[in-house]
Short mmCIF file of C-alpha atoms in Angstrom, two decimals:
data_model
loop_
_atom_site.label_atom_id
_atom_site.label_comp_id
_atom_site.label_asym_id
_atom_site.label_seq_id
_atom_site.Cartn_x
_atom_site.Cartn_y
_atom_site.Cartn_z
CA MET A 1 -65.69 -36.10 -51.49
CA LYS A 2 -66.31 -34.73 -54.97
CA VAL A 3 -69.91 -34.32 -56.14
CA ALA A 4 -71.33 -34.89 -59.63
CA ILE A 5 -74.82 -34.33 -61.04
CA ILE A 6 -75.68 -36.12 -64.29
CA THR A 7 -78.85 -35.69 -66.33
CA GLY A 8 -80.29 -38.50 -68.42
CA ALA A 9 -78.82 -40.85 -65.82
CA SER A 10 -81.27 -43.76 -66.08
CA SER A 11 -79.87 -45.31 -69.27
CA GLY A 12 -77.18 -45.25 -71.94
CA ILE A 13 -74.28 -42.84 -71.64
CA GLY A 14 -75.75 -41.13 -68.57
CA LEU A 15 -76.12 -44.35 -66.60
CA ALA A 16 -72.67 -45.61 -67.59
CA THR A 17 -71.15 -42.28 -66.57
CA ALA A 18 -73.00 -42.16 -63.25
CA LYS A 19 -71.84 -45.68 -62.37
CA LEU A 20 -68.23 -44.94 -63.31
CA PHE A 21 -68.08 -41.71 -61.30
CA LYS A 22 -69.62 -43.54 -58.34
CA GLN A 23 -67.05 -46.31 -58.69
CA LYS A 24 -64.28 -43.71 -58.72
CA GLY A 25 -65.39 -42.24 -55.40
CA TYR A 26 -67.72 -39.42 -56.39
CA THR A 27 -70.98 -38.71 -54.65
CA VAL A 28 -73.31 -38.99 -57.63
CA TYR A 29 -76.77 -37.54 -58.13
CA GLY A 30 -78.70 -38.43 -61.25
CA VAL A 31 -81.64 -36.75 -62.94
CA ALA A 32 -83.92 -38.80 -65.18
CA LEU A 33 -87.32 -38.44 -66.76
CA ASN A 34 -88.21 -41.99 -65.74
CA ASP A 35 -88.01 -43.32 -62.20
CA TYR A 36 -84.67 -45.00 -61.53
CA GLN A 37 -83.90 -46.52 -58.15
CA ASP A 38 -81.41 -49.35 -58.07
CA GLY A 39 -79.26 -48.26 -55.13
CA ASP A 40 -76.12 -47.29 -57.06
CA PHE A 41 -76.77 -43.56 -56.68
CA GLU A 42 -79.57 -41.19 -55.79
CA CYS A 43 -81.57 -40.26 -58.86
CA PHE A 44 -84.15 -37.49 -58.98
CA GLN A 45 -87.13 -38.01 -61.28
CA ALA A 46 -87.56 -34.79 -63.25
CA ASP A 47 -87.96 -33.32 -66.71
CA VAL A 48 -84.85 -31.28 -67.56
CA ASN A 49 -87.18 -28.78 -69.24
CA ASP A 50 -88.72 -27.94 -65.85
CA ASP A 51 -86.38 -25.14 -64.77
CA LYS A 52 -88.05 -24.70 -61.37
CA ARG A 53 -87.64 -28.40 -60.54
CA MET A 54 -84.05 -28.41 -61.82
CA LYS A 55 -83.21 -25.39 -59.67
CA GLU A 56 -84.67 -27.19 -56.65
CA ILE A 57 -82.52 -30.25 -57.37
CA ILE A 58 -79.31 -28.30 -57.95
CA ASP A 59 -79.87 -26.11 -54.89
CA SER A 60 -80.69 -29.12 -52.70
CA VAL A 61 -77.48 -30.90 -53.72
CA LYS A 62 -75.46 -27.73 -53.04
CA GLU A 63 -77.10 -27.30 -49.64
CA LYS A 64 -76.57 -30.94 -48.66
CA GLU A 65 -73.02 -31.40 -49.96
CA GLY A 66 -71.74 -27.84 -49.71
CA HIS A 67 -70.37 -27.84 -53.26
CA ILE A 68 -70.83 -29.22 -56.79
CA ASP A 69 -67.71 -30.30 -58.67
CA VAL A 70 -69.10 -31.70 -61.92
CA PHE A 71 -72.36 -31.22 -63.79
CA ILE A 72 -73.03 -33.22 -66.96
CA ASN A 73 -75.78 -32.19 -69.37
CA ASN A 74 -76.53 -35.53 -70.98
CA ALA A 75 -80.31 -35.80 -71.30
CA GLY A 76 -81.66 -35.73 -74.83
CA PHE A 77 -83.39 -37.67 -77.60
CA GLY A 78 -83.24 -38.06 -81.36
CA ALA A 79 -85.58 -37.48 -84.28
CA ALA A 80 -85.35 -38.73 -87.85
CA GLY A 81 -87.07 -38.04 -91.13
CA GLU A 82 -87.44 -35.19 -93.59
CA LEU A 83 -87.81 -31.92 -91.73
CA VAL A 84 -90.76 -30.92 -93.91
CA ASN A 85 -92.66 -33.99 -92.70
CA THR A 86 -91.79 -33.60 -89.02
CA ASN A 87 -94.46 -32.62 -86.52
CA PRO A 88 -93.72 -29.03 -85.38
CA ALA A 89 -94.38 -30.09 -81.78
CA HIS A 90 -91.62 -32.70 -82.07
CA ILE A 91 -89.20 -30.07 -83.37
CA GLN A 92 -90.00 -27.72 -80.50
CA LYS A 93 -89.68 -30.50 -77.94
CA LEU A 94 -86.36 -31.57 -79.44
CA PHE A 95 -84.86 -28.08 -79.21
CA SER A 96 -86.24 -27.61 -75.71
CA THR A 97 -84.79 -30.86 -74.38
CA ASN A 98 -81.53 -31.02 -76.33
CA LEU A 99 -80.52 -27.36 -76.30
CA THR A 100 -82.68 -24.96 -74.28
CA SER A 101 -82.54 -27.08 -71.13
CA VAL A 102 -78.76 -27.36 -71.50
CA ALA A 103 -78.46 -23.56 -71.58
CA VAL A 104 -80.84 -23.06 -68.66
CA ASN A 105 -79.30 -25.75 -66.46
CA THR A 106 -75.78 -24.58 -67.31
CA ALA A 107 -76.81 -21.13 -66.12
CA LEU A 108 -78.25 -22.53 -62.88
CA VAL A 109 -75.25 -24.63 -61.92
CA GLY A 110 -72.76 -22.21 -63.46
CA LYS A 111 -73.87 -19.50 -61.06
CA ILE A 112 -73.15 -21.78 -58.10
CA MET A 113 -69.76 -22.82 -59.49
CA LYS A 114 -68.85 -19.19 -60.18
CA GLU A 115 -69.62 -18.30 -56.56
CA GLN A 116 -67.67 -21.25 -55.14
CA GLY A 117 -64.72 -20.50 -57.42
CA TYR A 118 -64.41 -23.79 -59.27
CA GLY A 119 -66.31 -26.47 -61.16
CA LYS A 120 -66.63 -28.35 -64.42
CA ILE A 121 -69.63 -28.52 -66.74
CA PHE A 122 -69.65 -31.14 -69.48
CA ASN A 123 -72.14 -31.32 -72.34
CA THR A 124 -72.96 -34.39 -74.40
CA SER A 125 -72.90 -33.23 -77.99
CA SER A 126 -72.47 -35.39 -81.11
CA LEU A 127 -70.26 -35.68 -84.16
CA SER A 128 -73.34 -34.39 -86.01
CA ALA A 129 -72.38 -30.99 -84.60
CA ILE A 130 -69.45 -31.12 -87.03
CA PHE A 131 -71.09 -33.24 -89.73
CA PRO A 132 -74.83 -32.40 -89.89
CA LEU A 133 -76.66 -35.56 -90.87
CA PRO A 134 -79.37 -35.76 -93.54
CA TYR A 135 -82.81 -36.68 -92.20
CA GLN A 136 -81.65 -35.55 -88.74
CA ALA A 137 -81.74 -31.82 -89.45
CA ALA A 138 -83.32 -30.63 -86.19
CA TYR A 139 -81.25 -33.00 -84.07
CA SER A 140 -78.01 -31.91 -85.77
CA ALA A 141 -78.99 -28.27 -85.28
CA THR A 142 -79.37 -28.78 -81.52
CA LYS A 143 -75.89 -30.30 -81.35
CA VAL A 144 -74.41 -27.39 -83.31
CA GLY A 145 -76.10 -25.16 -80.74
CA ILE A 146 -74.43 -27.08 -77.90
CA ASP A 147 -71.07 -26.61 -79.59
CA VAL A 148 -71.52 -22.82 -79.73
CA LEU A 149 -72.99 -22.68 -76.22
CA THR A 150 -70.07 -24.65 -74.78
CA ARG A 151 -67.43 -22.47 -76.40
CA THR A 152 -69.01 -19.17 -75.41
CA VAL A 153 -69.89 -20.08 -71.81
CA ARG A 154 -66.40 -21.57 -71.38
CA THR A 155 -64.98 -18.13 -72.15
CA GLU A 156 -67.39 -16.46 -69.73
CA LEU A 157 -66.73 -18.79 -66.79
CA ARG A 158 -63.04 -19.59 -67.19
CA PRO A 159 -61.92 -16.48 -65.22
CA TYR A 160 -63.73 -18.03 -62.21
CA ASN A 161 -61.92 -21.39 -62.54
CA VAL A 162 -65.03 -22.99 -64.03
CA TYR A 163 -64.42 -25.07 -67.16
CA VAL A 164 -67.09 -25.95 -69.73
CA SER A 165 -66.35 -28.75 -72.21
CA GLU A 166 -68.21 -30.95 -74.65
CA VAL A 167 -67.90 -34.59 -75.64
CA LEU A 168 -68.85 -35.49 -79.21
CA PRO A 169 -69.48 -39.24 -79.53
CA GLY A 170 -69.81 -41.01 -82.83
CA ASP A 171 -72.07 -44.05 -83.09
CA VAL A 172 -72.95 -45.48 -79.67
CA SER A 173 -74.95 -48.65 -79.04
CA THR A 174 -77.68 -47.64 -76.56
CA GLY A 175 -81.46 -47.49 -76.26
CA PHE A 176 -81.24 -44.01 -77.83
CA THR A 177 -81.65 -45.64 -81.25
CA ASP A 178 -84.96 -47.35 -80.52
CA ALA A 179 -86.27 -44.30 -78.64
CA ARG A 180 -85.73 -42.00 -81.63
CA VAL A 181 -88.87 -40.20 -82.83
CA LYS A 182 -89.47 -40.89 -86.53
CA THR A 183 -91.81 -39.25 -89.00
CA GLU A 184 -94.40 -41.53 -90.52
CA GLY A 185 -94.93 -42.31 -94.19
CA GLU A 186 -91.40 -41.53 -95.38
CA ASN A 187 -90.40 -42.67 -98.86
CA LYS A 188 -88.07 -45.60 -99.47
CA LYS A 189 -85.02 -43.38 -99.92
CA VAL A 190 -85.45 -41.76 -96.52
CA SER A 191 -86.31 -45.03 -94.80
CA LYS A 192 -83.21 -46.65 -96.29
CA SER A 193 -81.00 -43.87 -94.96
CA ILE A 194 -82.51 -44.07 -91.48
CA THR A 195 -82.04 -47.86 -91.46
CA LYS A 196 -78.40 -47.36 -92.48
CA PHE A 197 -77.41 -44.92 -89.74
CA GLU A 198 -79.33 -46.91 -87.12
CA LYS A 199 -77.33 -49.97 -88.16
CA TYR A 200 -74.14 -47.98 -87.59
CA GLU A 201 -75.39 -46.98 -84.14
CA ARG A 202 -76.27 -50.52 -83.08
CA GLY A 203 -72.80 -51.63 -84.09
CA GLY A 204 -71.17 -48.66 -82.40
CA MET A 205 -69.07 -48.27 -79.29
CA THR A 206 -70.33 -48.96 -75.79
CA PRO A 207 -71.60 -46.14 -73.57
CA GLU A 208 -68.86 -47.11 -71.10
CA LYS A 209 -66.26 -45.87 -73.58
CA VAL A 210 -67.87 -42.43 -73.58
CA ALA A 211 -68.18 -42.49 -69.79
CA LYS A 212 -64.41 -42.97 -69.51
CA VAL A 213 -63.89 -39.81 -71.57
CA PHE A 214 -66.06 -37.81 -69.19
CA TYR A 215 -64.11 -39.15 -66.22
CA LYS A 216 -60.75 -38.35 -67.84
CA LEU A 217 -61.95 -34.79 -68.44
CA ALA A 218 -63.08 -34.51 -64.82
CA LYS A 219 -59.61 -35.53 -63.63
CA ARG A 220 -57.87 -32.83 -65.67
CA LYS A 221 -57.13 -29.52 -63.97
CA LYS A 222 -57.95 -27.71 -67.20
CA PRO A 223 -60.21 -29.94 -69.36
CA ARG A 224 -60.01 -29.60 -73.12
CA PRO A 225 -62.94 -27.69 -74.67
CA ARG A 226 -63.91 -30.44 -77.12
CA VAL A 227 -63.27 -34.18 -77.29
CA CYS A 228 -64.43 -36.36 -80.19
CA VAL A 229 -64.97 -40.06 -79.48
CA GLY A 230 -65.30 -42.93 -81.91
CA SER A 231 -65.15 -43.35 -85.66
CA LEU A 232 -65.04 -40.78 -88.45
CA LYS A 233 -61.64 -39.48 -87.31
CA LEU A 234 -60.65 -39.18 -90.99
CA LEU A 235 -63.63 -36.93 -91.69
CA ILE A 236 -62.70 -34.75 -88.72
CA PHE A 237 -59.25 -34.29 -90.25
CA LEU A 238 -60.66 -33.68 -93.74
CA GLN A 239 -63.07 -31.09 -92.37
CA LYS A 240 -60.12 -28.74 -91.94
CA LEU A 241 -59.03 -29.20 -95.55
CA LEU A 242 -62.07 -29.71 -97.75
CA PRO A 243 -64.79 -27.25 -98.82
CA THR A 244 -68.24 -27.65 -97.29
CA SER A 245 -69.74 -28.92 -100.57
CA THR A 246 -67.25 -31.78 -100.68
CA LEU A 247 -67.86 -32.69 -97.05
CA ASP A 248 -71.61 -32.71 -97.62
CA TRP A 249 -71.07 -35.03 -100.59
CA LEU A 250 -69.02 -37.42 -98.43
CA ILE A 251 -71.67 -37.44 -95.71
CA LYS A 252 -74.33 -38.17 -98.32
CA LYS A 253 -72.31 -41.09 -99.65
CA ILE A 254 -71.94 -42.56 -96.15
CA TYR A 255 -75.46 -42.05 -94.83
CA CYS A 256 -77.77 -41.96 -97.86
#
């Protein structure tokens, strides 16, 4: 039986993905910051930033099951507001959770997959990796980092039959929106922009739609390196044609 480990598995995209993989016959192990025990799958309570704890979890799954087929880096959170008004501690925590932990945990599980001669690592990125969003500067930067990390590690591990891919969802309706860290005392212009993109998120696609993309990638012998999901397909096409200044203007018109 194939084995999958999914971080951020207690809610949103992570939970939907864990349930789908379980339904499709995988042995699923989740990792979540908050305790999650509903019987669908075994879920370890851990902070993805704790590399020692994550190594223990990954090694224990490998020892118990004998192999790891899929690892999904999904844990993360959002932050909104002008960067100049953002608490430096929030910025550091954001990069640690959204990017550094992805690199560290990819290294941990990638080593095992390299030794066993196969495996697939999927990273949850965002369309903001392609279209950096105003008033989400640090968050967008972490997703750009995931894009670069995915592409480079894919090249490193592909000779060992290990494939690294990323999924870039557009607006998704999950608890991620309400959990976003926001700076206090922003002016009306900033607050209006935040309200606008949160409205888009609440009216966005279901996390189950993103979960199906992860499963389709897992089924492929050679998964594509990058899959975009959701709206803004026109902008993705225009990105190849228009100068950066024009794209930034379009993003401003949509989100500000």
